[in-house]
PDB file of C-alpha atoms in Angstrom:
ATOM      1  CA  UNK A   1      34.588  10.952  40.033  1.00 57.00           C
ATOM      2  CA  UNK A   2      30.958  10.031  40.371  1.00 54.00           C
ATOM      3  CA  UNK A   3      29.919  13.330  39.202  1.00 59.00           C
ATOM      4  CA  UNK A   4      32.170  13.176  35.895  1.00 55.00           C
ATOM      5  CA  UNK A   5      30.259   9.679  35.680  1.00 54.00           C
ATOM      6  CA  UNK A   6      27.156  11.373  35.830  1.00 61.00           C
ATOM      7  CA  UNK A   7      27.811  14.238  33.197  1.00 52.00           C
ATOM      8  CA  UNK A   8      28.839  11.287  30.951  1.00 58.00           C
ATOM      9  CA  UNK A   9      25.866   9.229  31.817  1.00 58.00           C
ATOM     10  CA  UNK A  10      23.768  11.917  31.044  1.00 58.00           C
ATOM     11  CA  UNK A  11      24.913  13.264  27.539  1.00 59.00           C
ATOM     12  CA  UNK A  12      24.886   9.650  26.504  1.00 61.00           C
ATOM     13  CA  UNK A  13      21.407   9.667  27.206  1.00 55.00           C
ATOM     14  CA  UNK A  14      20.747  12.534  25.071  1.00 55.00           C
ATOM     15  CA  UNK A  15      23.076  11.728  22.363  1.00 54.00           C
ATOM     16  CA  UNK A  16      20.940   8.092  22.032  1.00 56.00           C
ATOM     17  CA  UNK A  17      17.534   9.817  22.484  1.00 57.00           C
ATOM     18  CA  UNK A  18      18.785  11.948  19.314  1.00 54.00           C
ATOM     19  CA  UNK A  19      19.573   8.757  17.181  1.00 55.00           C
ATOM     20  CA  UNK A  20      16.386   7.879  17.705  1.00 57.00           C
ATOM     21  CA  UNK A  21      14.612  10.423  16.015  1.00 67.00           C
ATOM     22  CA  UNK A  22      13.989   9.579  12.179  1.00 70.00           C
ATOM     23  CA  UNK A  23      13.252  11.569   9.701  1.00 81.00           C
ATOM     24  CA  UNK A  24      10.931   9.394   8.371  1.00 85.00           C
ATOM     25  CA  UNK A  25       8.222   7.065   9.044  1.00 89.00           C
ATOM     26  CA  UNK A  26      10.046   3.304  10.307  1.00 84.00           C
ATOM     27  CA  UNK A  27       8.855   1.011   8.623  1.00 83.00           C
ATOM     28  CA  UNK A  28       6.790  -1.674   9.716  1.00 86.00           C
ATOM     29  CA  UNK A  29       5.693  -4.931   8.273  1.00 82.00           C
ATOM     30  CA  UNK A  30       2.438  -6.457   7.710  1.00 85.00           C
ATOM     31  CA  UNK A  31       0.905  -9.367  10.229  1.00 90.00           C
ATOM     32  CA  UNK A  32       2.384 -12.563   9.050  1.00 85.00           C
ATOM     33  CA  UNK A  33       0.172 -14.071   6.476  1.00 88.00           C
ATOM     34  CA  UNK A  34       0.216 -16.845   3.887  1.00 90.00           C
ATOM     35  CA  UNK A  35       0.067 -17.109  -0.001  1.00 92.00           C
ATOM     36  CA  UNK A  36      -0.107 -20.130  -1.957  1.00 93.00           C
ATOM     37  CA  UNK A  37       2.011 -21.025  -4.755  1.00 95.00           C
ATOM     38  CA  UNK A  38       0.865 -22.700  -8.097  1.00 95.00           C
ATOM     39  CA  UNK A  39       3.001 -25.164  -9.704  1.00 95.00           C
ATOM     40  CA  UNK A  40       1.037 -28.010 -11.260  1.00 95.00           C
ATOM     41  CA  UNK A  41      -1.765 -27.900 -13.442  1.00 96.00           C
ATOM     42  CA  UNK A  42      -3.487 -29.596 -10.387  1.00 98.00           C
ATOM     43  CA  UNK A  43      -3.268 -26.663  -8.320  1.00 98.00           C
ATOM     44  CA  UNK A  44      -5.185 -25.151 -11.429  1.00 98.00           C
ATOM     45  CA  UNK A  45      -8.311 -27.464 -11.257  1.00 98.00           C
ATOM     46  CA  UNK A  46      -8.336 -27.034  -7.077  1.00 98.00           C
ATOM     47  CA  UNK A  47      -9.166 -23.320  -8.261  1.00 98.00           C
ATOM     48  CA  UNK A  48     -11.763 -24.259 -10.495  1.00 98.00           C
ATOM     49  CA  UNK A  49     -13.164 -26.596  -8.302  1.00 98.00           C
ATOM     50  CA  UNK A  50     -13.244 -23.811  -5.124  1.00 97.00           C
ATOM     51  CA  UNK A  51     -14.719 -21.173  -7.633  1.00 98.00           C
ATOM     52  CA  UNK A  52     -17.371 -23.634  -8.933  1.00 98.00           C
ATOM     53  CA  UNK A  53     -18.408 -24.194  -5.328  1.00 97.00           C
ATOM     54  CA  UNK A  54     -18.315 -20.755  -4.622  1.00 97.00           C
ATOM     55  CA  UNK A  55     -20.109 -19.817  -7.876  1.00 97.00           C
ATOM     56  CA  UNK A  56     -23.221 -22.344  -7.330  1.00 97.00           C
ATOM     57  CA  UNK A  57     -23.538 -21.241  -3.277  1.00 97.00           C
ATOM     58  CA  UNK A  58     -24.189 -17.865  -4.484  1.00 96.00           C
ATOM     59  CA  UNK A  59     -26.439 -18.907  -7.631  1.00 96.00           C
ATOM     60  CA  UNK A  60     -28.216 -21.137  -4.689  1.00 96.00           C
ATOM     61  CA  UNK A  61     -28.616 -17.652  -2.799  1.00 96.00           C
ATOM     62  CA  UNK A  62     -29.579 -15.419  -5.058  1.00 93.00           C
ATOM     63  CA  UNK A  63     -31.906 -18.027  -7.638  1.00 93.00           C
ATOM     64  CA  UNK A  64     -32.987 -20.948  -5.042  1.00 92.00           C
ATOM     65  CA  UNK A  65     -33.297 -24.497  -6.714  1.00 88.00           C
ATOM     66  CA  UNK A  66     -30.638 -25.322 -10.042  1.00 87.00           C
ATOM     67  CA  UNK A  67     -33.646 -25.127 -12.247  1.00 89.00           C
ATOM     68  CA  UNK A  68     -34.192 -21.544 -11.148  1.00 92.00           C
ATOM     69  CA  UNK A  69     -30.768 -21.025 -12.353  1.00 93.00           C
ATOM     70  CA  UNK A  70     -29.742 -18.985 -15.349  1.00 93.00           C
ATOM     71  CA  UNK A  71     -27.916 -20.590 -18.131  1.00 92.00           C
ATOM     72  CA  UNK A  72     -24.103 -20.145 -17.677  1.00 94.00           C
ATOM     73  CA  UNK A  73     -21.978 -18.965 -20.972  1.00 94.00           C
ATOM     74  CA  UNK A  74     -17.990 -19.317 -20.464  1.00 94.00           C
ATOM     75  CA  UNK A  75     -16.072 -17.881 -23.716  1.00 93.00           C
ATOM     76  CA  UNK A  76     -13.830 -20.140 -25.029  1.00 92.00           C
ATOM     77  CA  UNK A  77     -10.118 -18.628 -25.038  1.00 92.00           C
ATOM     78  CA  UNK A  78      -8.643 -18.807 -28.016  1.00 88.00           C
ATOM     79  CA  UNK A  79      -5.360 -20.043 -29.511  1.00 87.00           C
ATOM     80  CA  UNK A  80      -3.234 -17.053 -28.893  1.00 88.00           C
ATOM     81  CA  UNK A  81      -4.205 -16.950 -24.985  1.00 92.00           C
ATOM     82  CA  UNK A  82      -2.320 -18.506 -22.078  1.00 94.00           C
ATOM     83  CA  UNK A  83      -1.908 -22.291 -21.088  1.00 95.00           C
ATOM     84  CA  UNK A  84      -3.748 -21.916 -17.912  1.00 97.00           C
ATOM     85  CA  UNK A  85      -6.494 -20.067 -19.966  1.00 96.00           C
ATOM     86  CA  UNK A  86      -7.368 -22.780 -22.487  1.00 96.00           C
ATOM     87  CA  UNK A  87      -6.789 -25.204 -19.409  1.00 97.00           C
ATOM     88  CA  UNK A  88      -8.706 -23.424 -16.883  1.00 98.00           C
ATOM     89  CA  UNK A  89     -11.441 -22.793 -19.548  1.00 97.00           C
ATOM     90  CA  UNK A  90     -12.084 -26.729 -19.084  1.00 97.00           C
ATOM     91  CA  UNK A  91     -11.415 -27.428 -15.784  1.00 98.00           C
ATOM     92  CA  UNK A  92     -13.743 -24.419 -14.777  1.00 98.00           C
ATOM     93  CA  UNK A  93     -16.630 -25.960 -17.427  1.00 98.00           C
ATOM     94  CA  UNK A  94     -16.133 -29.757 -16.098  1.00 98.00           C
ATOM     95  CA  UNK A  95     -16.609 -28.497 -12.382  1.00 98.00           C
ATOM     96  CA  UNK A  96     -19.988 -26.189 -13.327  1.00 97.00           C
ATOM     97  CA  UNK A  97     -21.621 -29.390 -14.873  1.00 97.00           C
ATOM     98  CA  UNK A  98     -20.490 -31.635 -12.554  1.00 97.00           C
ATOM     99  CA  UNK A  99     -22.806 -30.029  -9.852  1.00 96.00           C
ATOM    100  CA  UNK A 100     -25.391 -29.361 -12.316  1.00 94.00           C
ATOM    101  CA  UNK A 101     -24.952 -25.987 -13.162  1.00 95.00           C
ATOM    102  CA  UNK A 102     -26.230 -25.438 -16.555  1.00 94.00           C
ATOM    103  CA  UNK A 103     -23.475 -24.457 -18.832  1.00 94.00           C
ATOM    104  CA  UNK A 104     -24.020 -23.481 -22.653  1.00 92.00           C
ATOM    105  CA  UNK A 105     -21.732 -23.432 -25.830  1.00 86.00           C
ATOM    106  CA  UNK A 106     -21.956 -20.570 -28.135  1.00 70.00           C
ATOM    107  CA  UNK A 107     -23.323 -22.818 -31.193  1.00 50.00           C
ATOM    108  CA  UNK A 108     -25.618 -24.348 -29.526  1.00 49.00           C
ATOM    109  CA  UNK A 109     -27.060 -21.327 -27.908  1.00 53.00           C
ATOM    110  CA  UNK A 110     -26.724 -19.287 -31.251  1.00 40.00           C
ATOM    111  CA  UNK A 111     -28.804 -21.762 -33.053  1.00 42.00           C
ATOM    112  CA  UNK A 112     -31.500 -22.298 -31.198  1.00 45.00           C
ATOM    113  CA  UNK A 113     -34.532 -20.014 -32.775  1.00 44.00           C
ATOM    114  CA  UNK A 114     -32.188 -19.587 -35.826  1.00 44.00           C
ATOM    115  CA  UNK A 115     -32.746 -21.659 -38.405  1.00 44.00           C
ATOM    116  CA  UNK A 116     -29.414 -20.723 -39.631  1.00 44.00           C
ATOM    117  CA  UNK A 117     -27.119 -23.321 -38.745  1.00 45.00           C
ATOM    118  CA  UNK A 118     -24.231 -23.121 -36.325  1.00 45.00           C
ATOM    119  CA  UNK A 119     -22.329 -19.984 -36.250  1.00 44.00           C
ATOM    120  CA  UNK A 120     -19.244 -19.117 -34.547  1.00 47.00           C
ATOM    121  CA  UNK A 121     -20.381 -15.884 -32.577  1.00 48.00           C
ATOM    122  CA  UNK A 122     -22.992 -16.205 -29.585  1.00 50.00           C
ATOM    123  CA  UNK A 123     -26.452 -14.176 -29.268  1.00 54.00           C
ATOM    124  CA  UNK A 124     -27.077 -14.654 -25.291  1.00 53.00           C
ATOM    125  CA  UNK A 125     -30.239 -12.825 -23.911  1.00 63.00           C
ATOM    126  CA  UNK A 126     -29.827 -10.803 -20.931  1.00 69.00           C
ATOM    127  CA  UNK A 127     -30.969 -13.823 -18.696  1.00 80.00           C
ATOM    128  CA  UNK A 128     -27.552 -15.663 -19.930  1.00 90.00           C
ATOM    129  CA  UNK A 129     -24.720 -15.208 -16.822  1.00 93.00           C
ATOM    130  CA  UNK A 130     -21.168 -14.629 -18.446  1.00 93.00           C
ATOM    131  CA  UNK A 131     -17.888 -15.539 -16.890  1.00 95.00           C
ATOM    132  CA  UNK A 132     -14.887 -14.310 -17.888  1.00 95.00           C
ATOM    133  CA  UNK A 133     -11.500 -14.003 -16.198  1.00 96.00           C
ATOM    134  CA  UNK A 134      -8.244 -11.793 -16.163  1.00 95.00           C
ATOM    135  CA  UNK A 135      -4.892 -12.726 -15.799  1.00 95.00           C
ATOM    136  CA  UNK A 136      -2.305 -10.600 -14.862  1.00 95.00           C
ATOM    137  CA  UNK A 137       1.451 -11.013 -14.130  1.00 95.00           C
ATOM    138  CA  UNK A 138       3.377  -9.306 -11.669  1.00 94.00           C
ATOM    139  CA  UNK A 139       7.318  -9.087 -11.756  1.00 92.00           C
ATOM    140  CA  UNK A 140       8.920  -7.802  -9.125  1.00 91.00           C
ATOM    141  CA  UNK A 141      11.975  -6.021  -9.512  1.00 87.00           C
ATOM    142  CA  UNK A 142      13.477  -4.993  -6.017  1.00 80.00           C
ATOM    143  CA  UNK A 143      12.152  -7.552  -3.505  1.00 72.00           C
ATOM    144  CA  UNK A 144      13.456  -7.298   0.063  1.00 68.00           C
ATOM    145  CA  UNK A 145      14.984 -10.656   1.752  1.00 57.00           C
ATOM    146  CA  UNK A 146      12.118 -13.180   3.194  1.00 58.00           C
ATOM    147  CA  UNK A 147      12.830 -15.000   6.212  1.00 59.00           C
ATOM    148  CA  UNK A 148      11.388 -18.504   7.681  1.00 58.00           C
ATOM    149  CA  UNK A 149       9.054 -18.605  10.538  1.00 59.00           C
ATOM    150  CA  UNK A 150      10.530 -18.737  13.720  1.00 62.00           C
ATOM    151  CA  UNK A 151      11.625 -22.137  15.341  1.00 60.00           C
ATOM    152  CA  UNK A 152      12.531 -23.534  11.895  1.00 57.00           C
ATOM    153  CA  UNK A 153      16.585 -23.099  12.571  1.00 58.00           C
ATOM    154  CA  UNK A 154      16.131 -24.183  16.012  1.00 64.00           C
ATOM    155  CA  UNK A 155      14.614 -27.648  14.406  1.00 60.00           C
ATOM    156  CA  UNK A 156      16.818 -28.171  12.232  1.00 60.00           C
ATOM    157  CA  UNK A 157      19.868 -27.551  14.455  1.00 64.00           C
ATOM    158  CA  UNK A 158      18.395 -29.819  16.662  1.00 61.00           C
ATOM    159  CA  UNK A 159      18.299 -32.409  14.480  1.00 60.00           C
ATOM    160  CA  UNK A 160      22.361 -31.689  13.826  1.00 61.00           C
ATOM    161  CA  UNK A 161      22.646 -31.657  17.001  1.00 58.00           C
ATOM    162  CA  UNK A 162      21.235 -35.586  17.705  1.00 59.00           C
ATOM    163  CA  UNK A 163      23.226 -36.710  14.765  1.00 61.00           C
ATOM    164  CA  UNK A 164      27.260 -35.359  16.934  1.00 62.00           C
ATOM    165  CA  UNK A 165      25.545 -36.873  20.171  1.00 61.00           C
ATOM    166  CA  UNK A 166      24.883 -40.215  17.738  1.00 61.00           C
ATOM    167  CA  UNK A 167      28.600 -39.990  16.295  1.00 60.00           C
ATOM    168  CA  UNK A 168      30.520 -39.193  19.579  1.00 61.00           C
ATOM    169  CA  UNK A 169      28.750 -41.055  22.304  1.00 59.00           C
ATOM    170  CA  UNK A 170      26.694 -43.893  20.768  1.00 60.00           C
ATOM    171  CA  UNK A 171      28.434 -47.421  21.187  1.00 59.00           C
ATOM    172  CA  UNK A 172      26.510 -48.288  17.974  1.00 56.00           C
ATOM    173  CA  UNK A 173      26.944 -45.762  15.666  1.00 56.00           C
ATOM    174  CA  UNK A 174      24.867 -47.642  12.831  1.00 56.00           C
ATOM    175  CA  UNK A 175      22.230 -46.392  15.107  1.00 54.00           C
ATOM    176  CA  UNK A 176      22.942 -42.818  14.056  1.00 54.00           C
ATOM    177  CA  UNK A 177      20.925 -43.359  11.473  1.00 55.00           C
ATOM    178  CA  UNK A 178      17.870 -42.580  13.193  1.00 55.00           C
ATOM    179  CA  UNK A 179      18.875 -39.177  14.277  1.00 54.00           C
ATOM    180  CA  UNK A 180      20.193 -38.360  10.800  1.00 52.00           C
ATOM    181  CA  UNK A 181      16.434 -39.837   9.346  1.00 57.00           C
ATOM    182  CA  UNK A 182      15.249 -36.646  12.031  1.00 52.00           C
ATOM    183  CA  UNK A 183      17.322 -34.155  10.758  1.00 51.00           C
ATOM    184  CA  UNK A 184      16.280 -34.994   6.956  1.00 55.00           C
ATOM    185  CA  UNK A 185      12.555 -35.234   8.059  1.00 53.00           C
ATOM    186  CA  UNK A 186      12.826 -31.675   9.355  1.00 51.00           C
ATOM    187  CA  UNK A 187      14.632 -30.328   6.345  1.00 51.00           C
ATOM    188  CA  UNK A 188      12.032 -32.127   4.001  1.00 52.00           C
ATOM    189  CA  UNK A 189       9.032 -30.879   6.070  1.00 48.00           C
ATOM    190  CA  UNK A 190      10.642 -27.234   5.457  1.00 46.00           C
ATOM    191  CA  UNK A 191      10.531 -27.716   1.911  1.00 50.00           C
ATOM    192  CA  UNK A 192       6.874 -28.879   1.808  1.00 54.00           C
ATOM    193  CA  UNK A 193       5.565 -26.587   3.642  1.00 51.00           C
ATOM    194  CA  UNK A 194       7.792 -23.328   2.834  1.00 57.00           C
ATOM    195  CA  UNK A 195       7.999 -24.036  -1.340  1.00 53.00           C
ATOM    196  CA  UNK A 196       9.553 -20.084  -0.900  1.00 74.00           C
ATOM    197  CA  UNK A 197       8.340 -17.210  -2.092  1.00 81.00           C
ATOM    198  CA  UNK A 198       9.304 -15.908  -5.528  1.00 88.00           C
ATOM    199  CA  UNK A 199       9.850 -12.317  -7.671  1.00 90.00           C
ATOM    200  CA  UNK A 200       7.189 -13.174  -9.785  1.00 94.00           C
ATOM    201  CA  UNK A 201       3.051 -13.289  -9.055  1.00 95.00           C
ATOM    202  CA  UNK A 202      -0.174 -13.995 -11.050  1.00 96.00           C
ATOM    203  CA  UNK A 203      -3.385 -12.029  -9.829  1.00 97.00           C
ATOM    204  CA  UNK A 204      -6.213 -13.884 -11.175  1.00 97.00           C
ATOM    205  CA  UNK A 205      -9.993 -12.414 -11.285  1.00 97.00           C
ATOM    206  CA  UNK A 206     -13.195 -14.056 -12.412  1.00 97.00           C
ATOM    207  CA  UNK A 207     -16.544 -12.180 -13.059  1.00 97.00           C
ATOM    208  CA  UNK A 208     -19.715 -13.545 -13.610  1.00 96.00           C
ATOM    209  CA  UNK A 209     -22.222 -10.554 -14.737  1.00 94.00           C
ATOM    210  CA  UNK A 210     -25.634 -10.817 -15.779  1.00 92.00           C
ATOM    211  CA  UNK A 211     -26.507  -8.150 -17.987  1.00 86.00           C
ATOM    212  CA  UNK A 212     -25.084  -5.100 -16.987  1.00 87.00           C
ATOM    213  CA  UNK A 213     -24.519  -6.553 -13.328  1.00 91.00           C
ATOM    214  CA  UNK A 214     -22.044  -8.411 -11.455  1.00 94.00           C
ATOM    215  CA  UNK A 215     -23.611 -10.869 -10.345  1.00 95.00           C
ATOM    216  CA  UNK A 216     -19.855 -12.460  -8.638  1.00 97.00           C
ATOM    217  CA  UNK A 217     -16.399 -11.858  -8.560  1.00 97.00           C
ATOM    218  CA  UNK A 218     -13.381 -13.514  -7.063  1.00 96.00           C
ATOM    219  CA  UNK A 219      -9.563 -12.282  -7.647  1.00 97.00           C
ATOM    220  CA  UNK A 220      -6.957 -14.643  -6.545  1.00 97.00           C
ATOM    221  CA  UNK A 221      -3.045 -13.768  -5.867  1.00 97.00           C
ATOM    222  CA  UNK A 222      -0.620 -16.890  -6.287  1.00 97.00           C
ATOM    223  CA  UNK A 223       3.580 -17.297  -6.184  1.00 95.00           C
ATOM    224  CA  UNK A 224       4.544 -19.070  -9.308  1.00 95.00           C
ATOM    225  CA  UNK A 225       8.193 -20.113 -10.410  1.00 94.00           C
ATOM    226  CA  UNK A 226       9.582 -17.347 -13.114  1.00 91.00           C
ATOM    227  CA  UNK A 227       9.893 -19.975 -15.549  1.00 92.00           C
ATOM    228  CA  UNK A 228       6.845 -20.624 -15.683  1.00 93.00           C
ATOM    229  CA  UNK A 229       5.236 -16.987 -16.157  1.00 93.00           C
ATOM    230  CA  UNK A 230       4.368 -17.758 -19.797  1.00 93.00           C
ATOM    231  CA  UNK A 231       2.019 -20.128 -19.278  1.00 94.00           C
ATOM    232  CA  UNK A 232      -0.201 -17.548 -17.512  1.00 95.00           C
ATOM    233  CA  UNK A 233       0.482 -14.301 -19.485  1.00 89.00           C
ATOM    234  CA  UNK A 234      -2.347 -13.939 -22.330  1.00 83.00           C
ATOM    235  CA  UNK A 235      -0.137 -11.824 -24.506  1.00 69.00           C
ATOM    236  CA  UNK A 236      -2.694  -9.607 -25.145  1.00 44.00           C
ATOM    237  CA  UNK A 237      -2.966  -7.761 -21.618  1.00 46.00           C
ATOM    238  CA  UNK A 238       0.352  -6.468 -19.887  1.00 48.00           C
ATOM    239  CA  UNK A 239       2.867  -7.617 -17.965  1.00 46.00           C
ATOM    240  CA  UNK A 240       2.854  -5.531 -14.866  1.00 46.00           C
ATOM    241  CA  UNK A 241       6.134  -4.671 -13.377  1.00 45.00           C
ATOM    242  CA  UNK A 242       6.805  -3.633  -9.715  1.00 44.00           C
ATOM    243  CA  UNK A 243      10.056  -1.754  -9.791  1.00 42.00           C
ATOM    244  CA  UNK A 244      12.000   0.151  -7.009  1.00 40.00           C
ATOM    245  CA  UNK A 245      12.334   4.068  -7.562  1.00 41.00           C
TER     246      UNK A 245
END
């Protein structure tokens, strides 16, 4: 009997050793990391405001004191580009000047030396430092299932939990109210700190070049709601689209 028990020991070893060869590579997924998600014009000036930062650290590098600075030139977007264009346009010009980074309008640079008047197109030397930025929007068609950190169920059935104990075994049961304030806490904290992840993504990249040089460049990657993809896509550039094949 024990030998039969062996034989079938055995080839159950091999037959499970067999499964576990693949074909193909397993596939693995990358170290848990974070992504922020824009949804409010706020989150909008909080990018301005870090690339302004950024933006006069490496001037401060590169050119020492402000006045040592080169003039800074942003294109103004026009009509037919985004809503966070024309916004970000201002936000990104209101946090330049408000740590005294010198930033000039195309009239009034185009004038200067002139004598023409103002015109609507902008002559900027080679000691001028253009930004401009890209927007791109990224649709994903075939996204795979996203799950919450670890610990997160165990809170919130925890909290559940607390609330029976309350119901069954308090005298009071008015005072389940504090157990059920727990639960809700938890389930609120989820939200605010898990907004979830979404199909759709903006990549954002600002240049500043000087001449024929970059001089610095930043790309961002952000969730944003689907709904609200229009307010970032130009129109002119492309939608990009990420489908399965």
């Amino acid at each position: 009997m024990k030998g039969y028990l062996i034989v079938a020991f055995l080839a159950t070893v091999v037959v499970l050793s067999g499964c576990g060869r693949r074909p193909i590579p397993l596939a693995t997924s990358y170290p848990l990391t974070t992504q922020q998600k824009m949804q409010a014009a706020h989150h909008w000036d909080v990018l301005a405001d870090d690339v302004a930062a950024r933006l006069k650290a490496t001037l401060e590098a590169g050119f020492g004191s402000p006045e040592q600075f080169p003039d800074i030139y942003i294109p103004e977007p026009d009509k037919k580009r985004s809503q966070f264009s024309q916004t970000f346009y201002h936000l990104l010009t209101t946090q330049l000047v408000r740590r005294g980074v010198s930033v000039i309008t195309n009239r009034a640079r185009a004038s200067q030396g002139s004598g023409s008047g103002y015109v609507d197109t902008i002559a900027y030397d080679s000691n001028v430092m253009v930004i401009d930025y890209d927007i791109q929007v990224i649709q994903h068609n075939d996204r795979r299932l996203s799950y919450p950190p670890p610990g997160i169920y165990t809170a919130l059935t925890g909290g559940v939990w607390l609330v029976a104990q309350a119901i069954d075994s308090w005298d009071k049961a008015a005072l389940a109210v504090f157990p059920v304030s727990v639960a809700m806490d938890l389930n609120s904290a989820a939200d605010m700190y898990l907004p979830g992840e979404t199909n759709t993504e903006v990549v954002i990249t600002l240049t500043a070049t000087r001449g024929s040089q970059h001089f610095f460049a930043d790309t961002g990657i952000y969730y944003i709601n689907t709904g609200d993809s229009e307010q970032y896509d130009d129109k002119m550039g492309k939608t990009m689209r990420v489908v399965n094949e």
